[in-house]
mmCIF file of C-alpha atoms and ligand atoms in Angstrom:
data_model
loop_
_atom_site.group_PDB
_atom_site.id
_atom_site.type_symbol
_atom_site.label_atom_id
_atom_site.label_comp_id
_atom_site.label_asym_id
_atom_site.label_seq_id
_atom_site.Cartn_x
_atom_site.Cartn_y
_atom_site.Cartn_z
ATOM 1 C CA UNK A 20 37.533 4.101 -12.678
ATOM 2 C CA UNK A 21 35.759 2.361 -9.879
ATOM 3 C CA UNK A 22 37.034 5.106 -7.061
ATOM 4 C CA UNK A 23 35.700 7.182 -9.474
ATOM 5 C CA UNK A 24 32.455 6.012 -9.897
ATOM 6 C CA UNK A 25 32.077 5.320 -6.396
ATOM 7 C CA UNK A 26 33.287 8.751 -5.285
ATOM 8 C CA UNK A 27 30.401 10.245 -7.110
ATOM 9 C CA UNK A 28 28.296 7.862 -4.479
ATOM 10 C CA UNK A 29 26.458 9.113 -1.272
ATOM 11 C CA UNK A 30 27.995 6.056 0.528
ATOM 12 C CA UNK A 31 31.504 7.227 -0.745
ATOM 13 C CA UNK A 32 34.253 5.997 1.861
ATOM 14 C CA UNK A 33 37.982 5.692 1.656
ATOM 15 C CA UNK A 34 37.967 2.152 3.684
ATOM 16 C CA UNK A 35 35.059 0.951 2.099
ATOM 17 C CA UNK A 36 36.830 2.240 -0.950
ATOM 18 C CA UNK A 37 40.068 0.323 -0.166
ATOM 19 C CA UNK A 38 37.872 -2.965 1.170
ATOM 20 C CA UNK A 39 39.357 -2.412 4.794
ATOM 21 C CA UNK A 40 36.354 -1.121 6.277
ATOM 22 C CA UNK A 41 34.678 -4.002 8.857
ATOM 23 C CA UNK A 42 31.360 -5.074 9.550
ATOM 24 C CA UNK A 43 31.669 -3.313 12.779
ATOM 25 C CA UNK A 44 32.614 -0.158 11.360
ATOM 26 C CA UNK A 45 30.277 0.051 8.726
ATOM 27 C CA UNK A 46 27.453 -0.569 11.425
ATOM 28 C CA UNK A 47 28.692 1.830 14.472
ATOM 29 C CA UNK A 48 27.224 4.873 14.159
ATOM 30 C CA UNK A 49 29.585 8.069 14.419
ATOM 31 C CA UNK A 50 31.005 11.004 12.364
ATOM 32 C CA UNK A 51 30.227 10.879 8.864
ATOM 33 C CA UNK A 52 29.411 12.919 5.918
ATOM 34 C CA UNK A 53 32.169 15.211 4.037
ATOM 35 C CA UNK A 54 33.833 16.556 7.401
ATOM 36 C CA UNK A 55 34.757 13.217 8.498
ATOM 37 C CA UNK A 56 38.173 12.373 9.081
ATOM 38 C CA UNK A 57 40.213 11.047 5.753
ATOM 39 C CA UNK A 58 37.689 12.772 2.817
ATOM 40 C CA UNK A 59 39.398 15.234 0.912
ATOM 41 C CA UNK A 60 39.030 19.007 2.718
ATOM 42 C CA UNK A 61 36.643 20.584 0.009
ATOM 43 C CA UNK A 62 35.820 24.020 0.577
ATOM 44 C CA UNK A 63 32.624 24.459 -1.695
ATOM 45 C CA UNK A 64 29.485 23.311 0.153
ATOM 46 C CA UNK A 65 29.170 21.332 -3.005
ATOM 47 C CA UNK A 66 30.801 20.508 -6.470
ATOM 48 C CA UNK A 67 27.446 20.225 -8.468
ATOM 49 C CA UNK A 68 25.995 23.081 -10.503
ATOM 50 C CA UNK A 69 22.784 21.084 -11.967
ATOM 51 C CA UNK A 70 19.394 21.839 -10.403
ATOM 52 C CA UNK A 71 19.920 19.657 -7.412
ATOM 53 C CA UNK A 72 17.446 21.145 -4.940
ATOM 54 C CA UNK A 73 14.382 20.330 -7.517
ATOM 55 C CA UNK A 74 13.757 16.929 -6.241
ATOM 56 C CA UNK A 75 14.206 17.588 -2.329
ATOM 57 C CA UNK A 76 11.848 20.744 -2.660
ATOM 58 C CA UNK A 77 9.690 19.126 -4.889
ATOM 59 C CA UNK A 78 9.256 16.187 -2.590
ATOM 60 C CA UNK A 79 8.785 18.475 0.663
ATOM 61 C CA UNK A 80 5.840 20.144 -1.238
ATOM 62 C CA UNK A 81 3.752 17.107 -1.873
ATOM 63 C CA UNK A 82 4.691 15.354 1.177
ATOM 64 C CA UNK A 83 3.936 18.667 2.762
ATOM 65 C CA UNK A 84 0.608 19.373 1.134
ATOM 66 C CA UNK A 85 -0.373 15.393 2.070
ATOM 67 C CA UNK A 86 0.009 15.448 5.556
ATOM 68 C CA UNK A 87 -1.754 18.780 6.152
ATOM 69 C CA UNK A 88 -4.977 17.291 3.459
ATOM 70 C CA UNK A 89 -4.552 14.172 5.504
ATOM 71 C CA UNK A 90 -4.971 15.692 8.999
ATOM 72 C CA UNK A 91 -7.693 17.906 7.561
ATOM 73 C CA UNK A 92 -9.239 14.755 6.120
ATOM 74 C CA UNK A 93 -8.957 12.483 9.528
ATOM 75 C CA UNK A 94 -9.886 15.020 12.321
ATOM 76 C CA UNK A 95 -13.197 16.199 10.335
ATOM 77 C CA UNK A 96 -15.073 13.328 10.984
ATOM 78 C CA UNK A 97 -17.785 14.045 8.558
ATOM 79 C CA UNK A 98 -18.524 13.445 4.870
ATOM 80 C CA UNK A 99 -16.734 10.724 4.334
ATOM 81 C CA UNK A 100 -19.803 8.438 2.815
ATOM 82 C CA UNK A 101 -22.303 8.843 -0.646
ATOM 83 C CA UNK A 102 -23.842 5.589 -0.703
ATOM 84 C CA UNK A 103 -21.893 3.724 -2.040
ATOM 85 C CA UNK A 104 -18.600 5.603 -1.781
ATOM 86 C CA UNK A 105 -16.426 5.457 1.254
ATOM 87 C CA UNK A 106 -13.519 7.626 2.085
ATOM 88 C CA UNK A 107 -10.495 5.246 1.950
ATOM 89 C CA UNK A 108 -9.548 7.345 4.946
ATOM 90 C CA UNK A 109 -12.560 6.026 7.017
ATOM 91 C CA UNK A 110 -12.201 2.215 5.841
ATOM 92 C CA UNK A 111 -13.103 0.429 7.691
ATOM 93 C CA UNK A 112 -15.257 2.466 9.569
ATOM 94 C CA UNK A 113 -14.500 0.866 13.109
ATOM 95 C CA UNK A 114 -17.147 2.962 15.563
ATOM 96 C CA UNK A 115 -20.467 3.269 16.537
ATOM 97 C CA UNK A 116 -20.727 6.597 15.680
ATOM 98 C CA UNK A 117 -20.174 6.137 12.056
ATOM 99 C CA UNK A 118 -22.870 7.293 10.081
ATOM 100 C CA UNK A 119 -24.207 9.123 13.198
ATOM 101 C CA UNK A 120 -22.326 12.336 11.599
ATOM 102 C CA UNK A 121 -23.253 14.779 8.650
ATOM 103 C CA UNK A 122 -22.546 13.099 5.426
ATOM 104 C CA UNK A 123 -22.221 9.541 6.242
ATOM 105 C CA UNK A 124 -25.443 8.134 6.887
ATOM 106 C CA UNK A 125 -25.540 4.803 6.215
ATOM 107 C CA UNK A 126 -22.001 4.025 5.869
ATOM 108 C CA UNK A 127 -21.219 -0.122 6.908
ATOM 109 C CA UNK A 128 -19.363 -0.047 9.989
ATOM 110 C CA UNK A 129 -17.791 -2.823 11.686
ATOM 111 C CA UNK A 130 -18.248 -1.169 16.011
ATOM 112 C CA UNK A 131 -15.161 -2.587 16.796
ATOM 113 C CA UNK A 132 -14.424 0.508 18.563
ATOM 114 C CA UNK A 133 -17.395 0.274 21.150
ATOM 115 C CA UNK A 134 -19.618 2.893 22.179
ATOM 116 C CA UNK A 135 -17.539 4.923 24.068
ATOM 117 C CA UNK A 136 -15.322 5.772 20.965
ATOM 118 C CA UNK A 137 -16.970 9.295 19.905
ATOM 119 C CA UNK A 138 -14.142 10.879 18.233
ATOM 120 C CA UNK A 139 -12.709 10.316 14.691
ATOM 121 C CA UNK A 140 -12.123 6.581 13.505
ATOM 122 C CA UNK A 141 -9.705 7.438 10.621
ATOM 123 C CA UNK A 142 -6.814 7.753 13.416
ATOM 124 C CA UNK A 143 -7.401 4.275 14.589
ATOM 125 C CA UNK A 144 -7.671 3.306 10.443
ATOM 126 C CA UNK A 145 -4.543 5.613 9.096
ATOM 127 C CA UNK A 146 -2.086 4.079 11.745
ATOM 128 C CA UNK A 147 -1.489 1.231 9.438
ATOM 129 C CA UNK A 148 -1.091 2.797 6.008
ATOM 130 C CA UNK A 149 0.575 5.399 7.100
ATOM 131 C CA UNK A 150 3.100 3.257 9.130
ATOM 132 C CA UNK A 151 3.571 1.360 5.940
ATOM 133 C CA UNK A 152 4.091 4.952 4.141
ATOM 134 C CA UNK A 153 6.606 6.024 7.106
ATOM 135 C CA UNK A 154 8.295 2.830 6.696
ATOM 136 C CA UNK A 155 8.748 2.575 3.121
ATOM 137 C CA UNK A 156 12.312 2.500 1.527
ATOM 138 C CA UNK A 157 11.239 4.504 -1.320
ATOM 139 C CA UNK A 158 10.335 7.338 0.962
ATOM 140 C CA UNK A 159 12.674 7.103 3.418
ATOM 141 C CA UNK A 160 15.292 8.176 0.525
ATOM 142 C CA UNK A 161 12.188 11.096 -0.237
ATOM 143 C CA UNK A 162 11.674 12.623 3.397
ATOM 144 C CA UNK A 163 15.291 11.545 4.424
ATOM 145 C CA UNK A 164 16.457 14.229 1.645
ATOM 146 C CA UNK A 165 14.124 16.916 1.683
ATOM 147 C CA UNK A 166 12.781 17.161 5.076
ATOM 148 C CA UNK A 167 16.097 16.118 7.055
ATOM 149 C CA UNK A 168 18.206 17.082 4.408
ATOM 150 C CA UNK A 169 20.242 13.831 5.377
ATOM 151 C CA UNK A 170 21.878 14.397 2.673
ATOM 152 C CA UNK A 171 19.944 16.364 0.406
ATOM 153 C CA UNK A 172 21.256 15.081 -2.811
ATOM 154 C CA UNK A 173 24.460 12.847 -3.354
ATOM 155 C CA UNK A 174 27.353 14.909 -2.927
ATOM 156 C CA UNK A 175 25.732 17.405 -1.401
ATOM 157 C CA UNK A 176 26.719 17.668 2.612
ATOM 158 C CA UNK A 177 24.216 17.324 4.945
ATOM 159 C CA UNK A 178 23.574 19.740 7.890
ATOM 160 C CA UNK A 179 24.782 17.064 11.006
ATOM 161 C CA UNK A 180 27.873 16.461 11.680
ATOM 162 C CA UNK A 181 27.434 12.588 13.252
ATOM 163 C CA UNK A 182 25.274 10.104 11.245
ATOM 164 C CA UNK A 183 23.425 7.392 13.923
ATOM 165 C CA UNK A 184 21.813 5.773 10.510
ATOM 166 C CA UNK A 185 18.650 3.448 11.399
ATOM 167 C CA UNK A 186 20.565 1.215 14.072
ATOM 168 C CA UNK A 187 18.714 3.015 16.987
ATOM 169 C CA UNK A 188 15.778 4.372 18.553
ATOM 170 C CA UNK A 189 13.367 5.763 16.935
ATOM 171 C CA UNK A 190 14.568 5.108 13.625
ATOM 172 C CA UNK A 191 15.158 0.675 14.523
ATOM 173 C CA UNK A 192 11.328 1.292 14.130
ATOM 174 C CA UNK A 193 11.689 1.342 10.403
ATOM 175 C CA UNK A 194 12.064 -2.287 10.477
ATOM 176 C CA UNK A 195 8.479 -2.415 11.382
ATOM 177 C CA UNK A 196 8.115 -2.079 7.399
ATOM 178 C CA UNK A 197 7.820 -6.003 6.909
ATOM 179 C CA UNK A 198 4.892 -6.090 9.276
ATOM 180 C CA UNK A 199 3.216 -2.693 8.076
ATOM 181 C CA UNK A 200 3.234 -4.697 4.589
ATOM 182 C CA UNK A 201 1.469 -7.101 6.035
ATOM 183 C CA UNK A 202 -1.236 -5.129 7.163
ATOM 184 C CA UNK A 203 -1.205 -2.928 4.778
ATOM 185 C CA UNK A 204 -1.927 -6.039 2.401
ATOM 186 C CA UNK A 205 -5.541 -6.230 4.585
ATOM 187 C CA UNK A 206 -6.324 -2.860 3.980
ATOM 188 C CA UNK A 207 -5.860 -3.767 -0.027
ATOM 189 C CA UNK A 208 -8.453 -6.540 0.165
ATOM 190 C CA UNK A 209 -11.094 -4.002 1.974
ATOM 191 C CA UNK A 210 -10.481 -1.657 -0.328
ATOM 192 C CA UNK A 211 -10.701 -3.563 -2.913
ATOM 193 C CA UNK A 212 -14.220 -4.987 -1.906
ATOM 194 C CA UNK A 213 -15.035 -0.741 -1.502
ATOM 195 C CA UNK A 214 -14.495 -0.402 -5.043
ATOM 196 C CA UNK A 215 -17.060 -3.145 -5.994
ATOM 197 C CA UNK A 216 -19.356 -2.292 -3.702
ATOM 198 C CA UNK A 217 -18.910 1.387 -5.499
ATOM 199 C CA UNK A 218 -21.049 -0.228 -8.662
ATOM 200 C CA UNK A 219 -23.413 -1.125 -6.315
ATOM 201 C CA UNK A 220 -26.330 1.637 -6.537
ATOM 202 C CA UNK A 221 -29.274 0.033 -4.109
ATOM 203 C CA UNK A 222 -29.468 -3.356 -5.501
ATOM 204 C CA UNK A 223 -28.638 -2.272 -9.149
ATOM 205 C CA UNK A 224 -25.287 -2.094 -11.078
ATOM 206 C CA UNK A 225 -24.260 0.988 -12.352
ATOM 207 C CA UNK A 226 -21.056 2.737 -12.512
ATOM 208 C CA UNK A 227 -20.436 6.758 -11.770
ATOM 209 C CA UNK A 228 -17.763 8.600 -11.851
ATOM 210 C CA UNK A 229 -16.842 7.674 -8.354
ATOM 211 C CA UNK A 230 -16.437 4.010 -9.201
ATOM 212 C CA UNK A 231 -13.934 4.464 -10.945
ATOM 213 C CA UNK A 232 -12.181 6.519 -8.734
ATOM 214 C CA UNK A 233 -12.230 3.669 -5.931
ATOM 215 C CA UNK A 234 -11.214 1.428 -8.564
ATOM 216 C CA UNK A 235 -8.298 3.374 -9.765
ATOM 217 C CA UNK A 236 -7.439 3.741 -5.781
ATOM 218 C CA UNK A 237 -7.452 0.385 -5.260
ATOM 219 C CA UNK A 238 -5.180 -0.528 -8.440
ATOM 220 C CA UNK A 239 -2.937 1.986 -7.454
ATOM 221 C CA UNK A 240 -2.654 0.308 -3.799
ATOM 222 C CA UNK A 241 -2.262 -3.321 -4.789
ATOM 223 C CA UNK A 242 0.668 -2.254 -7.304
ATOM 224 C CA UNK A 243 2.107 0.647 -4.626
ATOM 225 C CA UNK A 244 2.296 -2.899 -2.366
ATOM 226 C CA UNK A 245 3.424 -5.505 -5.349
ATOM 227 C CA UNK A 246 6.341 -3.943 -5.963
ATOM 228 C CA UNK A 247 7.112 -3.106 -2.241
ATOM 229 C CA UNK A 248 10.844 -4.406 -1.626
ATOM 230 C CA UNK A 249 9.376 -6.448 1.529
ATOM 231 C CA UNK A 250 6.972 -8.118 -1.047
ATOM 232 C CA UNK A 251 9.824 -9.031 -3.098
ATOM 233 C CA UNK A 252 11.668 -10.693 -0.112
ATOM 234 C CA UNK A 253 8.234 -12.532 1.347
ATOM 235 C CA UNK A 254 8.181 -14.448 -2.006
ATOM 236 C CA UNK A 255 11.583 -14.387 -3.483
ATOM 237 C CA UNK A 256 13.996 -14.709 -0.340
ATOM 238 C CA UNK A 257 15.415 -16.949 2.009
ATOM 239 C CA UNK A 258 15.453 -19.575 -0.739
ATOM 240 C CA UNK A 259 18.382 -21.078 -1.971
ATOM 241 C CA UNK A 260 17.303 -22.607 -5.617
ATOM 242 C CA UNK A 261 14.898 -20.887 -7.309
ATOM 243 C CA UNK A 262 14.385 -24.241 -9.157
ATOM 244 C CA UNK A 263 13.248 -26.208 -6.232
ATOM 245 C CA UNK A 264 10.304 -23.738 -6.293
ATOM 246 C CA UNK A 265 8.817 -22.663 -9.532
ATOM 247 C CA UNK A 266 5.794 -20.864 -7.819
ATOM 248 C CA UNK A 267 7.649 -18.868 -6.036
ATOM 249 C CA UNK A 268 10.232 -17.929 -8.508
ATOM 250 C CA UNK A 269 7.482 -16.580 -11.140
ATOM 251 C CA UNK A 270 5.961 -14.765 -8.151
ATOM 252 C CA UNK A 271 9.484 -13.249 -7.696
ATOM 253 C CA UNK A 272 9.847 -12.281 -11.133
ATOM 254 C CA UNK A 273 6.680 -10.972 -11.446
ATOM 255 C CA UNK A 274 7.385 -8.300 -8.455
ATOM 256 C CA UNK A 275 10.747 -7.756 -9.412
ATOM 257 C CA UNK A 276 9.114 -6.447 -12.935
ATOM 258 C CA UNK A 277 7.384 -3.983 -10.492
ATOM 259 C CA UNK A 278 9.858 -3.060 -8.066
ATOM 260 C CA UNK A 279 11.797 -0.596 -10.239
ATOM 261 C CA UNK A 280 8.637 1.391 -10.478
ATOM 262 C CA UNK A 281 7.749 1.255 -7.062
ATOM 263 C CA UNK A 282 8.664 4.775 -6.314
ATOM 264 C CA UNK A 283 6.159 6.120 -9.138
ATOM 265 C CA UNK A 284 3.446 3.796 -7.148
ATOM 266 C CA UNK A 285 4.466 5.399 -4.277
ATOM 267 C CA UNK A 286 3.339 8.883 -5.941
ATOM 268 C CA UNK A 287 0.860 8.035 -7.778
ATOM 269 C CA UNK A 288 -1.346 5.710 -4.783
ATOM 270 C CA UNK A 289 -0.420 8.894 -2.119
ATOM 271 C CA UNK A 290 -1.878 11.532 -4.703
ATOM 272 C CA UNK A 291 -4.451 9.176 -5.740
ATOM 273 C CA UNK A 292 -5.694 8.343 -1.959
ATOM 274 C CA UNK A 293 -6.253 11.777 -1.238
ATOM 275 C CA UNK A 294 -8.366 12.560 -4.432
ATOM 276 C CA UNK A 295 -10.290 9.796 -4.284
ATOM 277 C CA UNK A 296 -10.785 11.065 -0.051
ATOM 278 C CA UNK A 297 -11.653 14.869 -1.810
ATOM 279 C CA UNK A 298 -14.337 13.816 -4.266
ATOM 280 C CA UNK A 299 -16.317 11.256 -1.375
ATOM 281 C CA UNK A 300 -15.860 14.432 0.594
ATOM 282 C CA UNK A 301 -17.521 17.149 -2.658
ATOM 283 C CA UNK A 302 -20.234 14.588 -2.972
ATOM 284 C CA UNK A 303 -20.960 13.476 0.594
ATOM 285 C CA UNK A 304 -21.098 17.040 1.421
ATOM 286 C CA UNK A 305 -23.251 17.894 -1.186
ATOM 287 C CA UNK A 306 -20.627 20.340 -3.217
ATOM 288 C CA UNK A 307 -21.001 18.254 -6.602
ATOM 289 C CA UNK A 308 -23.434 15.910 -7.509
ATOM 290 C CA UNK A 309 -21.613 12.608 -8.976
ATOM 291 C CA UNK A 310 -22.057 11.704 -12.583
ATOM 292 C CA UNK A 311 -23.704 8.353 -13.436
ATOM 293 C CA UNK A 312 -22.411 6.613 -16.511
ATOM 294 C CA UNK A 313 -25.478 4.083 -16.111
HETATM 295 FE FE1 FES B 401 8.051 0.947 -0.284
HETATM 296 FE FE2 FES B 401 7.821 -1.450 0.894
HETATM 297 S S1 FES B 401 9.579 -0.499 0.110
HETATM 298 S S2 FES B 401 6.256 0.009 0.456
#
């Protein structure tokens, strides 16, 4: 029963299967997937007859779409501020120049960047969240499957022949993901301040349809980053009794309620943090006029 259920496993191995596989050869990178030596010859590419390929194509086509919106979105340069929306793709705005372009007069910006920095500012910005992105667990299984096809689905053979997993250049750089959380937890709190500043209409309080965009972004970011598997560690691990630190433990518990979802956060925040770019965009740029509740 168990080399059954196990055989229906991506990670599927005859020593692992038989406990005689050692640290050492469960690290070193070499042959691997259903060609290696000691897995049963099958000649089918694969056994499975559901709709496998939905989630890998599905995946490439919103992680697809993203990247080209995002590159769109970052090179512009423009419209990416209607007091008092900012583009969470231009947050914060780190040059001189900002607000010297069409559609962002007036925007706060922080000249970190000096002078001399003329072209776009969202490069310097999107390095950190999309490092964090890049780095993610729950995406890694995404793009790992769809774009690399490494493997596509479990039991379903992957294209190489050797598998190097993560134990070497460039892909040791996913275990930047601990510090990209970090940072990532930065952007969050300026965000966050975005969004109330969005209810801020030239001294009054009122709320358009925009603030509640921000505010949904920013919701969507703080939970995309609560129940981040890094998160879970920074406050749950490395402890040995839970009891010596009750703080900690509820914190644990708290993102451990979170964690199984964290791969709808990661959807809903990238989707999210695109629209939310789109309509500062429509209304910095004067394509739609945003609608006031108050
Ligand atoms: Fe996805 Fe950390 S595991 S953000």
């Amino acid at each position: 029963m168990q080399a059954a259920a196990r055989s229906a496993s991506c990670w599927y191995s005859p020593e692992e299967d038989a406990g005689t596989m050692t640290m050492r050869q469960a690290r070193a990178p070499g042959p691997g997937g259903v060609r290696s030596p000691g897995r049963a010859a099958v000649g089918a590419r694969t056994l499975r007859t559901d709709r496998w390929w939905a989630y890998p194509a599905v995946t490439f086509a919103v992680l697809a779409a993203f990247v080209a919106y995002a590159t769109y979105a970052a090179i512009a340069n423009r419209d990416y501020y209607a007091a008092p929306y900012i583009s969470p793709f231009y947050s914060p705005c780190l040059s001189f120049h900002c607000g010297m372009v069409p559609g962002s007069r007036g925007v706060p910006h922080l000249g970190w960047l000096g002078t001399w920095w003329i072209v776009t500012p969202a490069v310097v910005i999107l390095i950190f969240p999309l490092g964090f992105r890049l780095t993610c667990y729950y995406y890694r299984k995404a793009y790992y499957r769809s774009w690399w096809l490494s493997p596509p689905a479990c039991a379903v053979p992957e294209p190489r022949r050797r598998y190097t997993g993560e134990a070497r250049f460039p892909l040791l750089g996913q275990n930047m993901h601990r510090y990209f959380f970090y940072a990532a937890l930065v952007f969050n709190v300026i965000l966050s301040w975005d969004a109330i500043a969005a209810f801020d209409f030239g001294g009054h309080i009122g709320i358009g349809v925009g603030s509640v965009v921000l505010v949904v972004n920013a919701v969507l970011l703080w939970m995309y980053s609560l129940s981040c598997h890094a998160c879970r560690h920074a406050v749950g691990g490395r402890i040995n009794h839970f009891s010596k630190h009750p703080v900690r433990y509820r914190a644990w518990t708290l993102v451990s309620r979170l964690n199984p979802y964290h791969g709808n956060f990661a959807w809903l925040s990238l989707v999210w943090v695109a629209l939310t770019d789109l309509y500062v965009r429509l209304v910095a740029s004067g394509v739609i006029i945003d609608p006031r509740v108050f």
